Amino acid sequence: MSSQQIELILSRQLADSLSIPVFLVDTNGTLLFYNEPAEEILGMRYEETGSMPPEEWSTKFQPQSNDGKILDPSELPLVQTLKEKTPSHGEFWIKSMNGEMLKISVTSYPIIGRPSRFLGAVALFWKSSNT
Amino acid sequence: MKIRIWGCRGSLPSPGPEKNIFGGNTSCVQITHNKTCIILDGGSGIQRLGIGIDQSITKIDILLTHLHIDHIMGLGFFQPFYNPNITINIWGPSASKEGLQQRLRRYFSPPIFPVQLKELPSKPNIIEINSSQFEIDDFKITSEYVCHPGPTVGYRLQLGDTVFTYIPDHEPALGASDYPNNPEWTSGYSLAKDADLLIHDAQYKTSEYTSRVGWGHSSFADAVKFAELTKVKKMLLFHHDPLHTDETLKELFAEIYRDQHQKLELELAQEGNIYFLT
């Protein structure tokens, strides 16, 4: 087993220390980690799910627009960040693992280490107050 | 390969009668094998190395882990820099913006040092690395950024099946909430895994570390945990705190040796000590 790059290790540690929900993915979009506040919103525990490929996490929560249309994964901020290597933001609905529909607001940013090494992305998300 | 410790003190040279055993010079370790001469860090220990260096050596590779002053302060006093007949390569970590050469110039320029980098007769080659793999003669070398303030790498040097790992400034406990139980999420794990010899930061007593979290260094206890996790065959505890006397170091070592679980082969790094890895 190899260790992750230090930028990802420290990002995970920061996420683990925060009380806002955080997702951490690698360059392929594989979900490497999500923290306890994220577990609360998603209704599942990281220890139980472990890492997840992008096809799985991007559809698992059935992201939907305001009019109930299922969003294509490419429309999600985190997927856009991985593609463009730029920050992204968006609001949409998800179905949490306990079946509840939640409107969430997501801001994502790329992890670009020294010197210009693209290593993954982070998404911060929270329940939207603008429902 | 032959490994010699020329300096193992951390942060500040601190010579004195109370430090005669382990030495007061800052980080510098030399590796030799046939005609290959690799020097890890240019702390104050590099001065003595340069004075007595084998005159048949025509090429020297200096691998810097980072540019904190205790790791580069000896460079200006390294005699081979003033010999135009020696090829010197300086390898060091990339930063986000400023190049390695520019950052080295901050040291090699007044008022810090009178001789400028461009004036050195040996005209050293400056080579930037990051999380990289490269070769120097028969050595296969891996560098990887590790947990320490500023751009800092550790090195894994492989010669045949023999592995030597050097991570003199490292705080792996900072980046892992469940340290030391998760190799994938532990800084430096891949560098040190199964190494025959690991030189690792062990600057603080546990009681000192609690008030210095985030400064980039490890306690004796965390260094031993790292060695146990990575399953190295032997570890040298390195980067001694400038305030720790020989007596203090011996006491700390006796304590950690008594308390460790796996009965690792452990030693305090000591200036002048030589190790052979085959």
XYZ file of N, CA, C and O in Angstrom, chain B residues 3-11 22 25-30 40-43 45 65-66 70-71 164-170 197-204 216-220 223-224 235-242 244 249 253 266-273 275:
268
model
N 27.285 5.060 4.956
C 26.546 6.256 5.391
C 27.273 6.856 6.586
O 27.535 6.158 7.568
N 27.579 8.132 6.495
C 28.258 8.782 7.616
C 27.465 10.010 8.072
O 27.030 10.822 7.264
N 27.330 10.118 9.373
C 26.613 11.262 9.956
C 27.616 12.383 10.211
O 28.550 12.220 10.998
N 27.384 13.518 9.565
C 28.260 14.689 9.785
C 27.578 15.743 10.650
O 28.225 16.671 11.142
N 26.296 15.631 10.803
C 25.562 16.559 11.665
C 24.169 16.017 11.908
O 23.517 15.551 10.966
N 23.730 16.003 13.165
C 22.407 15.444 13.474
C 21.646 16.327 14.459
O 20.631 15.917 14.999
N 22.134 17.527 14.675
C 21.456 18.463 15.577
C 20.361 19.186 14.794
O 20.515 19.444 13.595
N 19.276 19.510 15.445
C 18.206 20.234 14.771
C 18.258 21.714 15.070
O 18.810 22.146 16.085
N 17.713 22.477 14.136
C 17.396 23.895 14.327
C 18.591 24.848 14.418
O 18.614 25.886 13.748
N 26.962 13.420 21.082
C 26.072 13.370 19.905
C 26.348 14.491 18.908
O 25.935 14.421 17.759
N 26.647 19.872 15.320
C 26.423 20.329 13.935
C 25.037 19.947 13.426
O 24.500 18.894 13.773
N 24.495 20.810 12.559
C 23.154 20.539 12.023
C 23.221 19.612 10.806
O 24.286 19.333 10.257
N 22.051 19.206 10.362
C 21.837 18.079 9.446
C 22.795 17.981 8.254
O 22.841 18.875 7.403
N 23.491 16.889 8.197
C 24.302 16.548 7.026
C 24.678 15.066 7.120
O 25.245 14.629 8.120
N 24.337 14.327 6.075
C 24.609 12.888 6.028
C 25.216 12.576 4.660
O 24.711 13.046 3.636
N 26.291 11.820 4.663
C 26.968 11.483 3.400
C 26.779 10.004 3.075
O 26.931 9.141 3.939
N 23.197 14.430 1.895
C 21.830 14.788 2.268
C 21.883 15.993 3.199
O 22.375 15.894 4.324
N 21.421 17.109 2.706
C 21.347 18.383 3.426
C 22.728 19.028 3.643
O 23.749 18.357 3.728
N 22.669 20.346 3.699
C 23.895 21.145 3.824
C 23.929 21.951 5.103
O 24.240 23.140 5.106
N 23.591 21.287 6.218
C 23.708 21.948 7.517
C 25.164 22.187 7.869
O 26.065 21.941 7.058
N 27.239 20.638 9.444
C 28.105 19.458 9.357
C 28.808 19.306 8.025
O 29.828 18.609 7.926
N 16.537 18.537 1.645
C 15.142 18.206 1.976
C 14.283 19.466 1.935
O 13.128 19.422 1.554
N 14.855 20.570 2.371
C 14.146 21.851 2.369
C 15.163 22.945 2.639
O 16.350 22.666 2.830
N 18.898 25.685 9.048
C 19.762 24.640 9.624
C 20.113 23.554 8.619
O 21.018 22.756 8.878
N 19.443 23.542 7.464
C 19.731 22.523 6.447
C 20.562 23.061 5.279
O 20.930 22.302 4.392
N 17.570 2.950 2.023
C 17.869 3.904 3.088
C 16.912 5.088 2.938
O 16.774 5.645 1.852
N 16.242 5.443 4.017
C 15.272 6.548 3.969
C 15.688 7.664 4.915
O 16.108 7.401 6.052
N 15.568 8.883 4.417
C 16.000 10.063 5.170
C 14.846 11.065 5.249
O 14.440 11.638 4.237
N 14.280 11.227 6.442
C 13.203 12.218 6.667
C 13.556 12.954 7.967
O 13.009 12.666 9.038
N 14.463 13.921 7.862
C 15.001 14.530 9.090
C 14.051 15.485 9.788
O 14.164 15.690 10.994
N 13.127 16.095 9.016
C 12.185 17.053 9.586
C 10.786 16.597 9.208
O 10.381 16.709 8.044
N 10.028 16.123 10.169
C 8.785 15.443 9.801
C 7.858 15.352 11.003
O 8.286 14.953 12.087
N 17.302 1.089 6.750
C 17.687 2.100 7.737
C 16.857 3.357 7.498
O 16.723 3.819 6.367
N 16.308 3.880 8.568
C 15.538 5.128 8.503
C 16.184 6.145 9.428
O 16.440 5.857 10.601
N 16.466 7.314 8.878
C 16.853 8.451 9.716
C 15.624 9.333 9.822
O 15.073 9.769 8.801
N 15.177 9.574 11.053
C 13.899 10.290 11.236
C 13.967 11.294 12.386
O 14.613 11.059 13.395
N 13.256 12.373 12.175
C 13.072 13.424 13.172
C 12.604 12.854 14.513
O 11.652 12.078 14.574
N 13.283 13.270 15.573
C 12.836 12.937 16.941
C 13.317 14.079 17.843
O 14.143 13.885 18.722
N 12.779 15.254 17.605
C 13.340 16.431 18.274
C 12.895 16.587 19.725
O 13.670 17.060 20.555
N 11.650 16.175 20.006
C 11.086 16.582 21.297
C 10.809 15.435 22.262
O 10.550 14.310 21.856
N 6.428 21.147 12.930
C 7.034 20.314 11.886
C 7.946 19.215 12.383
O 8.644 18.585 11.582
N 7.952 18.965 13.678
C 8.856 17.947 14.224
C 8.115 16.910 15.061
O 6.979 17.125 15.464
N 8.809 15.831 15.336
C 8.193 14.708 16.047
C 8.755 14.558 17.452
O 9.897 14.927 17.726
N 7.951 13.948 18.289
C 8.463 13.516 19.594
C 9.180 12.175 19.399
O 8.983 11.506 18.375
N 9.973 11.785 20.380
C 10.598 10.465 20.354
C 9.520 9.389 20.161
O 9.669 8.478 19.347
N 8.094 9.259 16.650
C 9.082 8.721 15.707
C 9.108 7.193 15.785
O 9.151 6.503 14.764
N 9.053 6.680 16.989
C 9.069 5.216 17.155
C 7.794 4.598 16.583
O 7.835 3.563 15.917
N 16.190 2.288 13.003
C 15.960 3.737 12.920
C 16.987 4.495 13.750
O 17.297 4.107 14.884
N 17.466 5.587 13.167
C 18.291 6.528 13.916
C 17.429 7.724 14.270
O 16.844 8.360 13.392
N 17.358 8.032 15.551
C 16.611 9.205 16.014
C 17.493 10.425 15.772
O 18.634 10.481 16.235
N 16.960 11.405 15.057
C 17.764 12.454 14.430
C 17.162 13.819 14.740
O 16.051 13.943 15.225
N 17.899 14.863 14.402
C 17.431 16.252 14.563
C 17.244 16.559 16.049
O 16.198 17.072 16.493
N 18.293 16.305 16.821
C 18.222 16.517 18.270
C 17.976 17.986 18.592
O 18.600 18.880 17.992
N 17.131 18.214 19.562
C 16.835 19.589 19.965
C 18.115 20.268 20.468
O 18.898 19.661 21.212
N 18.343 21.523 20.070
C 19.584 22.193 20.486
C 19.710 22.363 22.003
O 20.824 22.583 22.503
N 18.861 19.941 24.121
C 19.026 18.628 24.750
C 20.506 18.251 24.841
O 21.187 18.114 23.834
N 19.519 13.340 26.182
C 19.243 12.412 25.081
C 19.324 10.961 25.552
O 18.478 10.129 25.198
N 16.287 8.363 25.498
C 16.442 7.128 24.732
C 16.153 5.907 25.610
O 15.462 4.971 25.185
N 16.976 0.504 17.461
C 16.951 1.962 17.560
C 18.309 2.480 18.009
O 18.973 1.857 18.821
N 18.669 3.657 17.512
C 19.880 4.327 17.997
C 19.648 5.821 17.959
O 18.882 6.308 17.120
N 20.348 6.535 18.817
C 20.405 7.985 18.694
C 21.446 8.299 17.635
O 22.570 7.758 17.677
N 21.095 9.143 16.672
C 22.094 9.547 15.680
C 23.233 10.273 16.399
O 23.004 11.043 17.335
N 24.428 9.991 15.944
C 25.612 10.545 16.607
C 26.604 11.011 15.546
O 26.935 10.249 14.625
N 27.030 12.244 15.670
C 27.971 12.810 14.702
C 29.221 11.933 14.617
O 29.786 11.559 15.643
N 29.620 11.594 13.402
C 30.812 10.770 13.205
C 30.506 9.297 13.025
O 31.366 8.550 12.554
N 29.317 8.883 13.392
C 28.993 7.451 13.249
C 28.873 7.064 11.769
O 28.431 7.828 10.936
N 27.695 3.829 9.071
C 26.878 2.613 8.914
C 27.116 2.050 7.519
O 27.275 2.808 6.553
